[in-house]
XYZ file of C-alpha atoms in Angstrom:
620
model
C 0.273 -0.121 0.398
C 2.932 2.506 0.532
C 4.799 1.076 -2.630
C 1.697 2.652 -4.311
C 1.030 5.858 -2.636
C 4.250 6.776 -3.080
C 4.036 5.389 -6.898
C 0.877 7.917 -7.265
C 3.187 11.203 -5.763
C 6.100 10.178 -7.731
C 3.783 9.993 -10.492
C 2.165 13.527 -9.475
C 5.340 15.411 -9.296
C 6.449 14.495 -12.779
C 2.941 15.926 -14.215
C 3.586 19.629 -11.885
C 7.113 19.980 -12.334
C 8.877 17.593 -15.174
C 5.698 18.283 -18.226
C 7.150 21.598 -19.302
C 10.869 20.390 -19.918
C 9.696 17.105 -21.861
C 7.369 19.717 -24.048
C 10.064 22.085 -24.451
C 12.353 18.825 -25.497
C 9.989 18.115 -27.982
C 9.670 21.884 -29.650
C 13.698 22.213 -29.292
C 13.238 18.554 -31.788
C 10.506 20.422 -33.599
C 12.068 23.771 -34.409
C 14.145 23.939 -37.476
C 11.582 21.454 -39.249
C 8.360 22.900 -37.871
C 9.221 26.066 -36.461
C 4.740 26.261 -35.994
C 4.820 23.263 -34.140
C 8.113 24.091 -31.890
C 6.611 27.187 -31.109
C 3.020 25.935 -29.779
C 5.730 23.262 -27.571
C 7.207 26.460 -26.689
C 4.249 28.308 -25.409
C 2.966 25.121 -23.780
C 5.861 24.593 -21.494
C 5.721 27.889 -20.671
C 2.850 26.882 -19.064
C 4.532 24.254 -16.818
C 6.787 26.672 -16.083
C 9.856 26.194 -18.085
C 12.501 28.554 -18.675
C 14.404 27.286 -21.310
C 10.844 28.037 -23.025
C 9.915 31.406 -22.081
C 13.528 31.688 -24.463
C 12.401 29.787 -26.803
C 8.962 31.506 -26.989
C 10.654 34.815 -26.632
C 12.887 33.844 -29.124
C 10.059 32.738 -31.977
C 7.928 36.219 -31.265
C 11.556 38.191 -31.547
C 12.810 36.255 -34.520
C 9.208 35.909 -36.550
C 10.410 32.352 -36.575
C 6.767 29.990 -36.911
C 5.031 33.139 -36.654
C 4.635 36.832 -37.635
C 7.669 38.521 -35.230
C 5.894 40.507 -32.133
C 8.002 41.984 -29.965
C 5.497 42.761 -27.472
C 5.038 39.205 -26.937
C 8.461 38.641 -27.458
C 9.157 41.018 -24.224
C 6.313 38.957 -22.510
C 8.326 36.130 -22.644
C 11.861 36.798 -21.662
C 10.213 39.001 -18.831
C 9.366 35.774 -17.081
C 12.737 33.724 -17.432
C 14.336 36.782 -16.789
C 12.401 36.868 -13.511
C 13.949 32.579 -13.394
C 17.047 34.281 -13.697
C 18.272 33.578 -17.404
C 20.585 35.139 -18.966
C 19.118 34.143 -22.310
C 16.237 36.177 -22.039
C 18.567 38.961 -21.283
C 20.325 39.292 -23.986
C 17.088 39.044 -25.375
C 15.265 41.763 -24.275
C 18.934 43.971 -25.256
C 18.594 43.306 -27.889
C 14.919 43.902 -28.558
C 15.696 47.672 -26.589
C 19.131 48.369 -28.194
C 19.338 47.432 -31.734
C 15.479 46.309 -33.153
C 14.198 46.751 -36.455
C 11.482 48.932 -34.607
C 12.342 52.274 -33.259
C 9.074 51.645 -31.040
C 10.666 49.378 -28.605
C 13.860 51.120 -28.578
C 14.775 52.148 -24.686
C 18.126 53.239 -23.962
C 17.972 52.877 -20.560
C 16.622 49.026 -20.348
C 18.746 47.648 -22.816
C 22.226 49.139 -20.428
C 20.297 47.263 -17.667
C 20.360 43.979 -19.298
C 22.919 44.604 -21.857
C 25.108 45.258 -18.343
C 23.954 42.481 -16.762
C 24.955 40.028 -19.389
C 28.577 41.637 -19.654
C 29.088 41.595 -16.268
C 28.720 37.912 -16.582
C 30.206 37.052 -19.362
C 33.881 40.576 -18.741
C 35.565 38.866 -21.844
C 32.988 38.465 -25.089
C 33.103 40.193 -27.440
C 29.171 40.165 -28.534
C 28.242 40.970 -24.827
C 30.734 43.965 -24.935
C 29.568 44.662 -28.314
C 25.535 44.780 -27.582
C 26.285 46.446 -24.389
C 28.059 49.527 -26.801
C 25.569 49.303 -28.555
C 23.036 49.514 -25.272
C 24.691 52.440 -24.179
C 24.357 54.799 -27.839
C 20.967 54.229 -27.899
C 21.138 55.452 -24.547
C 22.437 58.724 -25.912
C 25.688 57.816 -24.231
C 28.237 57.934 -26.881
C 31.201 58.364 -24.818
C 30.303 55.626 -22.899
C 29.741 53.468 -25.488
C 33.297 54.304 -27.767
C 34.204 53.013 -24.393
C 32.989 49.505 -24.688
C 33.928 49.339 -28.079
C 37.571 48.976 -26.782
C 36.591 47.097 -24.548
C 35.482 44.646 -27.163
C 38.597 45.570 -28.894
C 40.963 43.695 -26.684
C 38.754 40.144 -26.936
C 38.197 40.908 -30.928
C 39.434 38.561 -33.392
C 40.593 39.940 -36.775
C 37.605 40.043 -38.947
C 35.446 41.562 -36.354
C 38.335 44.634 -36.440
C 36.117 46.601 -39.479
C 32.952 46.415 -37.988
C 34.502 48.303 -34.596
C 35.684 50.306 -36.683
C 32.525 51.637 -38.178
C 30.369 51.491 -35.265
C 32.646 53.956 -33.545
C 32.959 56.298 -36.660
C 29.146 56.204 -36.533
C 29.381 56.812 -32.801
C 31.437 59.371 -33.140
C 28.871 61.466 -35.157
C 25.862 59.899 -32.546
C 24.436 57.592 -34.434
C 22.836 54.034 -32.960
C 23.399 50.979 -34.067
C 20.855 50.432 -36.303
C 20.990 54.032 -37.669
C 17.107 54.226 -37.046
C 15.114 55.513 -33.970
C 11.884 57.474 -33.109
C 11.253 61.125 -33.584
C 10.655 61.448 -29.960
C 14.508 59.641 -29.914
C 15.613 62.393 -32.473
C 14.206 65.374 -30.542
C 15.339 64.881 -26.999
C 19.133 63.614 -28.991
C 19.224 66.860 -30.943
C 17.478 69.150 -27.851
C 20.226 67.810 -25.726
C 22.754 68.311 -27.834
C 23.700 64.846 -27.227
C 23.825 63.772 -31.836
C 24.905 65.706 -34.354
C 22.955 63.097 -37.008
C 19.719 63.664 -35.394
C 20.518 67.331 -35.360
C 21.064 67.013 -38.843
C 17.635 64.553 -39.587
C 15.519 67.165 -37.802
C 17.234 69.460 -39.523
C 16.508 67.560 -42.697
C 12.113 66.875 -41.901
C 11.935 70.640 -41.253
C 13.649 71.813 -44.622
C 10.930 69.242 -46.552
C 7.601 70.434 -47.443
C 5.881 66.974 -47.161
C 7.161 66.526 -43.810
C 5.143 67.573 -41.080
C 8.016 69.331 -39.362
C 8.420 71.680 -42.746
C 9.283 74.731 -41.237
C 13.097 76.536 -42.962
C 13.521 79.015 -39.757
C 13.429 75.956 -37.395
C 15.746 73.667 -40.283
C 18.199 77.197 -40.475
C 18.536 76.988 -36.944
C 19.421 73.256 -36.433
C 21.877 73.288 -39.406
C 23.152 76.736 -37.340
C 23.484 74.198 -34.286
C 25.040 70.951 -35.771
C 27.763 73.509 -37.608
C 29.024 75.285 -34.649
C 29.391 71.287 -33.322
C 31.438 70.587 -35.810
C 29.442 69.360 -38.328
C 30.800 69.208 -42.259
C 27.454 68.554 -43.424
C 25.738 71.052 -41.465
C 28.143 73.999 -42.125
C 27.185 73.433 -45.505
C 23.572 73.093 -45.234
C 23.353 76.636 -43.310
C 25.954 77.943 -45.602
C 23.173 77.093 -48.311
C 20.398 78.495 -46.134
C 22.214 82.029 -45.511
C 23.440 82.331 -48.980
C 19.985 81.221 -50.714
C 18.141 83.066 -47.788
C 16.577 80.514 -46.587
C 14.718 80.476 -43.504
C 15.462 83.867 -42.585
C 17.381 86.596 -44.292
C 20.337 86.626 -46.419
C 23.808 86.454 -44.550
C 26.791 86.238 -46.674
C 29.549 86.625 -44.025
C 27.301 84.179 -42.512
C 27.771 82.359 -45.459
C 31.438 82.257 -46.065
C 32.174 81.651 -43.061
C 30.113 78.325 -43.358
C 31.410 77.378 -46.316
C 35.000 77.952 -44.915
C 34.517 75.524 -42.310
C 32.859 72.638 -44.354
C 35.604 73.197 -46.897
C 38.373 72.372 -44.532
C 36.661 68.953 -43.441
C 36.663 68.313 -46.892
C 33.304 68.743 -48.140
C 34.101 69.614 -52.011
C 30.973 71.108 -52.631
C 31.917 73.994 -50.456
C 34.144 75.387 -52.828
C 31.701 75.452 -55.645
C 29.731 77.494 -53.128
C 32.352 79.297 -52.244
C 33.746 80.439 -55.978
C 29.967 81.402 -56.657
C 29.956 83.886 -54.101
C 32.599 85.884 -55.369
C 32.015 84.907 -59.071
C 28.646 86.534 -58.226
C 29.688 89.602 -56.718
C 27.131 88.588 -53.575
C 30.159 90.609 -51.269
C 29.359 93.535 -53.276
C 32.576 93.345 -54.880
C 33.280 90.570 -57.792
C 36.666 89.230 -56.797
C 37.241 86.755 -59.926
C 40.885 85.237 -58.739
C 38.905 83.924 -55.586
C 36.495 82.755 -57.815
C 38.989 80.542 -59.100
C 41.213 79.748 -56.488
C 37.977 78.049 -54.884
C 36.653 76.981 -58.411
C 40.268 75.072 -59.465
C 39.632 73.059 -56.639
C 37.219 70.966 -57.843
C 38.910 70.424 -60.829
C 38.260 66.950 -62.249
C 34.773 66.846 -61.237
C 31.823 65.161 -63.726
C 30.632 68.957 -63.510
C 30.600 69.974 -67.020
C 29.544 73.753 -65.811
C 32.402 73.888 -62.634
C 35.375 72.452 -65.843
C 34.040 75.027 -68.136
C 34.651 78.037 -65.020
C 37.859 77.116 -63.913
C 39.561 76.427 -67.881
C 38.055 79.795 -68.765
C 39.392 82.029 -65.668
C 42.822 80.296 -66.163
C 42.973 83.340 -67.755
C 44.347 86.220 -65.676
C 43.225 88.781 -68.622
C 39.743 87.376 -68.233
C 39.365 87.387 -64.919
C 40.967 91.131 -64.695
C 38.568 92.075 -66.806
C 35.510 90.504 -64.943
C 36.290 92.548 -61.834
C 34.007 94.974 -61.257
C 32.381 95.406 -64.625
C 28.074 95.878 -64.233
C 25.789 93.597 -65.394
C 25.069 95.088 -68.123
C 28.895 95.231 -69.468
C 29.052 91.431 -68.472
C 26.177 90.631 -70.582
C 26.858 93.396 -73.687
C 30.410 90.836 -73.661
C 28.593 87.959 -73.710
C 26.497 88.649 -76.707
C 29.971 90.165 -78.757
C 31.549 86.623 -78.290
C 28.215 85.025 -79.548
C 28.672 85.801 -82.545
C 31.846 85.959 -85.312
C 32.685 89.194 -85.397
C 34.531 90.878 -88.969
C 37.572 92.915 -89.250
C 38.744 94.976 -92.021
C 42.847 94.752 -92.458
C 44.862 97.306 -93.580
C 48.008 97.313 -95.737
C 51.224 99.409 -94.267
C 50.332 102.464 -96.503
C 46.155 102.501 -94.364
C 44.744 100.952 -97.204
C 41.995 98.400 -96.924
C 43.456 94.967 -97.957
C 40.769 91.984 -96.969
C 38.870 91.387 -94.403
C 39.685 88.817 -91.217
C 36.328 86.777 -89.209
C 37.149 85.804 -85.794
C 34.463 83.270 -84.838
C 31.948 83.217 -81.941
C 33.259 81.664 -78.683
C 30.694 80.902 -77.284
C 32.977 79.691 -73.646
C 33.261 82.970 -73.402
C 29.836 84.377 -74.094
C 28.571 81.834 -71.827
C 30.778 83.318 -69.017
C 29.795 87.150 -69.228
C 26.520 86.061 -69.215
C 26.766 83.307 -65.849
C 28.640 86.225 -64.197
C 25.536 89.089 -65.445
C 23.040 86.208 -64.254
C 24.311 85.650 -61.105
C 23.878 89.820 -60.063
C 20.847 89.207 -61.302
C 20.189 90.735 -64.596
C 17.049 89.134 -66.366
C 18.474 89.069 -70.257
C 21.171 87.193 -69.276
C 19.660 85.097 -67.063
C 17.388 84.657 -69.421
C 20.063 83.565 -72.099
C 22.203 81.139 -69.576
C 18.353 79.678 -69.158
C 18.284 78.775 -72.618
C 22.043 78.085 -73.019
C 21.656 75.356 -70.506
C 17.543 74.485 -72.177
C 19.682 73.299 -75.328
C 23.304 72.921 -75.495
C 25.373 74.458 -76.909
C 28.983 73.723 -78.855
C 30.926 74.687 -74.795
C 27.964 72.906 -72.309
C 26.344 69.930 -72.918
C 21.997 71.025 -71.858
C 21.987 69.895 -68.344
C 17.513 70.301 -67.552
C 18.563 71.211 -63.180
C 21.098 74.618 -64.551
C 17.899 75.540 -66.747
C 15.434 74.288 -64.176
C 16.771 76.098 -62.152
C 17.626 79.446 -63.776
C 14.084 79.578 -64.585
C 12.804 79.119 -61.449
C 14.774 82.297 -60.405
C 12.545 84.236 -64.110
C 10.084 82.933 -62.549
C 9.374 80.930 -65.947
C 8.624 77.182 -65.990
C 10.839 75.524 -67.918
C 9.332 74.735 -70.614
C 8.545 77.829 -71.352
C 12.251 78.171 -71.926
C 12.009 76.755 -75.702
C 10.041 80.339 -76.460
C 12.483 82.216 -75.227
C 15.826 80.590 -76.716
C 15.314 81.827 -80.070
C 16.627 84.990 -78.092
C 19.413 82.783 -78.214
C 19.537 80.890 -81.183
C 16.526 80.974 -83.764
C 15.385 77.525 -85.170
C 15.059 79.159 -88.890
C 17.682 78.126 -90.436
C 17.711 80.610 -93.433
C 18.485 82.973 -90.884
C 21.832 80.998 -89.585
C 25.395 83.282 -89.762
C 27.208 81.608 -92.592
C 29.870 80.514 -90.021
C 30.853 76.856 -89.680
C 30.847 77.182 -86.017
C 27.342 78.414 -85.637
C 25.739 75.675 -88.477
C 27.738 72.875 -86.153
C 25.970 74.083 -83.037
C 22.858 74.668 -84.689
C 22.533 70.778 -86.612
C 23.447 69.111 -83.744
C 19.951 70.553 -81.695
C 18.057 68.466 -84.740
C 19.453 65.406 -83.335
C 15.776 65.975 -81.186
C 17.389 68.071 -77.737
C 14.709 70.015 -75.816
C 12.701 72.519 -77.895
C 13.290 70.610 -81.282
C 12.480 67.688 -83.372
C 14.329 65.205 -84.748
C 15.261 65.846 -87.838
C 18.182 63.714 -89.706
C 17.682 65.538 -93.255
C 18.257 69.814 -91.606
C 20.611 67.928 -89.749
C 22.255 66.521 -92.696
C 22.072 70.008 -94.727
C 23.376 71.949 -92.289
C 26.831 70.148 -91.690
C 27.059 70.273 -95.574
C 26.313 73.605 -95.421
C 29.098 74.244 -92.226
C 31.543 71.460 -94.364
C 31.129 74.012 -97.397
C 32.006 77.389 -95.236
C 34.929 75.469 -93.440
C 35.969 72.458 -93.604
C 39.200 72.688 -90.942
C 36.209 73.828 -87.922
C 36.278 71.639 -85.245
C 38.938 69.819 -86.839
C 36.400 67.985 -89.418
C 33.245 67.805 -87.534
C 31.205 68.011 -90.418
C 32.726 65.436 -92.054
C 32.450 63.202 -88.946
C 28.349 64.126 -88.605
C 28.241 63.477 -92.179
C 29.847 60.153 -92.407
C 27.574 59.181 -89.587
C 24.196 59.792 -91.347
C 25.270 58.188 -94.340
C 26.074 55.264 -92.315
C 22.683 54.851 -90.818
C 20.281 56.830 -93.408
C 17.177 58.630 -93.288
C 13.819 59.672 -94.986
C 16.214 62.217 -97.383
C 19.757 60.757 -97.694
C 19.717 56.401 -98.672
C 22.322 54.753 -96.023
C 25.697 54.704 -97.964
C 28.580 53.030 -96.499
C 31.353 53.960 -99.105
C 29.999 57.722 -98.967
C 29.843 56.973 -95.342
C 33.655 56.021 -95.479
C 34.633 58.841 -97.955
C 33.361 61.397 -95.720
C 35.045 59.633 -92.555
C 38.603 59.866 -94.538
C 37.336 63.529 -94.857
C 36.769 64.019 -91.384
C 40.043 62.176 -90.529
C 42.270 64.188 -92.963
C 40.883 67.619 -91.159
C 42.338 65.671 -87.877
C 39.378 64.906 -86.078
C 40.318 61.551 -83.856
C 37.293 59.886 -83.357
C 37.575 59.395 -87.518
C 40.964 58.699 -86.953
C 40.745 55.896 -84.237
C 37.944 54.594 -86.143
C 40.126 54.705 -90.112
C 43.309 52.957 -88.325
C 40.982 50.245 -86.725
C 39.401 49.272 -89.511
C 42.729 49.187 -91.907
C 45.360 47.418 -88.859
C 42.906 45.029 -87.065
C 40.531 44.480 -89.767
C 37.135 46.472 -88.115
C 33.634 45.974 -89.610
C 34.655 43.524 -92.076
C 37.078 45.498 -93.735
C 40.427 44.058 -95.635
C 43.471 44.923 -93.652
C 45.890 47.022 -95.206
C 49.009 48.230 -92.970
C 49.957 51.507 -95.205
C 46.907 52.981 -94.635
C 46.808 52.348 -91.138
C 50.310 53.243 -90.667
C 49.495 57.024 -92.474
C 46.793 57.396 -89.995
C 47.824 56.245 -86.617
C 50.925 58.545 -87.230
C 48.156 61.659 -87.635
C 46.590 60.406 -84.209
C 50.186 59.629 -82.577
C 49.783 63.580 -82.422
C 46.933 63.487 -80.408
C 49.483 62.643 -77.603
C 47.431 64.590 -74.289
C 43.953 63.166 -75.682
C 45.132 59.241 -75.854
C 46.374 59.668 -72.801
C 42.803 59.812 -71.477
C 41.323 57.147 -74.201
C 42.433 53.647 -74.268
C 40.965 53.179 -77.936
C 44.443 56.454 -79.608
C 46.987 53.951 -78.206
C 44.805 50.364 -78.770
C 44.581 51.512 -82.491
C 48.454 53.250 -83.072
C 49.279 49.658 -81.204
C 47.764 47.398 -83.289
C 48.790 49.582 -86.617
C 52.586 48.486 -85.485
C 51.781 45.525 -85.381
C 50.058 45.298 -89.128
C 53.560 46.879 -90.366
C 55.813 44.208 -88.871
C 57.145 46.178 -85.835
C 55.546 44.579 -83.141
C 58.190 46.163 -80.169
C 56.290 49.153 -80.974
C 52.945 46.890 -80.763
C 53.289 45.958 -77.609
C 54.611 49.620 -76.049
C 51.692 51.403 -77.424
C 49.307 48.258 -76.296
C 50.605 49.136 -72.694
C 50.268 52.521 -72.946
C 46.443 51.909 -74.112
C 46.609 49.195 -70.576
C 47.530 52.264 -68.703
C 44.888 54.570 -70.034
C 42.508 52.038 -69.811
C 43.079 51.786 -66.066
C 43.520 55.241 -65.235
C 41.545 57.348 -63.221
C 41.512 59.814 -65.527
C 40.749 58.217 -68.575
C 37.359 59.766 -70.361
C 36.024 56.508 -70.903
C 33.144 55.933 -68.793
C 32.707 52.018 -67.948
C 31.859 49.363 -65.503
C 34.107 47.674 -63.916
C 33.582 44.241 -65.516
C 34.095 45.609 -68.468
C 36.877 47.119 -68.090
C 38.413 43.966 -66.591
C 36.834 42.718 -70.016
C 39.138 45.075 -71.898
C 42.369 44.750 -70.002
C 41.713 40.757 -71.007
C 41.666 41.394 -74.885
C 44.826 43.869 -74.446
C 47.273 41.155 -72.157
C 45.824 38.917 -75.089
C 46.573 41.276 -77.630
C 50.161 42.109 -75.862
C 51.196 38.149 -76.277
C 49.969 38.105 -79.901
C 52.179 41.002 -80.821
C 55.117 38.868 -78.263
C 54.641 36.137 -80.647
C 55.107 37.475 -84.002
C 51.634 38.174 -85.079
C 48.746 41.039 -85.674
C 45.511 41.154 -84.218
C 42.396 40.709 -86.382
C 38.210 40.625 -85.536
């Protein structure tokens, strides 16, 4: 009887204290194969008092395993486990409060509390120390976060060091990990000056028209505060607000000071703004020397207008002439440079000996127009807007700049099409009998903004340009005519023989692209042509004169090497093929292509070198 009672008592004990563990083990066994069933078992086991099951259920809800992510339920299960001294549950809570993707569950104080408990138990564990660092960052204590990273660094392996470096850089800027935070966190961190990142985020919200916090005055204030705390981006934006009069009055002195701070910190755009200030007479006195000084720091950028200004302002004579000039004078000078000028020449006896025509210099015209436009002279603003709307021989069409100047004029960008007639008439009969102007006009009929695509008219304009001056722009008109013959159009049937004739005419005038094409044709048998060593070398020697351009365009050296190989000079073939590889891999290369394409081309060139070293020319 006593034995029977003992068995009953033992069975009750197993039911009361062991069933949870059994259910947990069953769930753990199914976790990978059937996480939904595993979660059900974890929840049942947690109800039976199993601490590991509480942690397991919390983990499922935290990570969305076997169910949808639910941080509230995860926290509830983790807290039950923590009450039973579970270190794993502490880690789960620290993770949610510090780094979960949903900012609404972030809690810096709780994150530090639970992450600290783990770090005290595991003082030499990299993961524990890194998590505590993130918890301190979430608690806006970036100084303490940095100290924890140093501790983590002492126990980190080599592969973990880059991650620590990234975190350190972010914490120095006041950026938590991950780079997410609630609006409440942002406002508190910004108000208390704990996070430059938060200040810049708030400033961005205030400056965005669609945001509920939109307020340009507040945006200017936040940028000013971040600038004072050493933010280069904040200084750049504060300078822009002061320069443009956004969120307050125009303040040129503050703008200059802010831009200089930003420039010193490495913000390249600050040099552009400083150049603009001195170029546009914003200080009350135009200073082209200073404008050139700041613009020249941007040499090599992809901004065509900046590059154009740098090249133009290299002339000290031009800078001197523009300093102190009134907007009307600048505009008049622009008009003078925008059209060809004809002068009468005289012999030593004072008798007329003929006339000399100097072509239009659109680069000088644009720089004068820009200076006048920046001073607020409306006729110049209209011409600059129109030039950017459609482009010319100096700059390509630039919709953003066209839109900017249209806005300054109180116009829509589309209105510039009609206004552009002031700069360049669309009626071909009204175009001056000048090759450069004719080339400029012909380009527009490729379908640039405001002009219909009309290859027949384009063809007639280029033909007229060639008749006036075949050498203009190194024979560009002949090259363009060749291209039109090659593809054909309504009035000009496709004729590849004529295309070749005109390409040869362009090459005879020194047109680089035509020379490259012809050398490739005769040296490599491009487009199925028969190779011709003599012709290949003839055009290659002309191309060699373009040494400066070749250094930035690998194709020049590539075809020159092929021409030498076709003529049996394999030593020079290898030499120029190596130059082609150097130009291909150069950062200054004028040929934009993907890294994959560049690698493929590199391999092709290495194969050609092997061919040349074996005494064989290359042929497509």
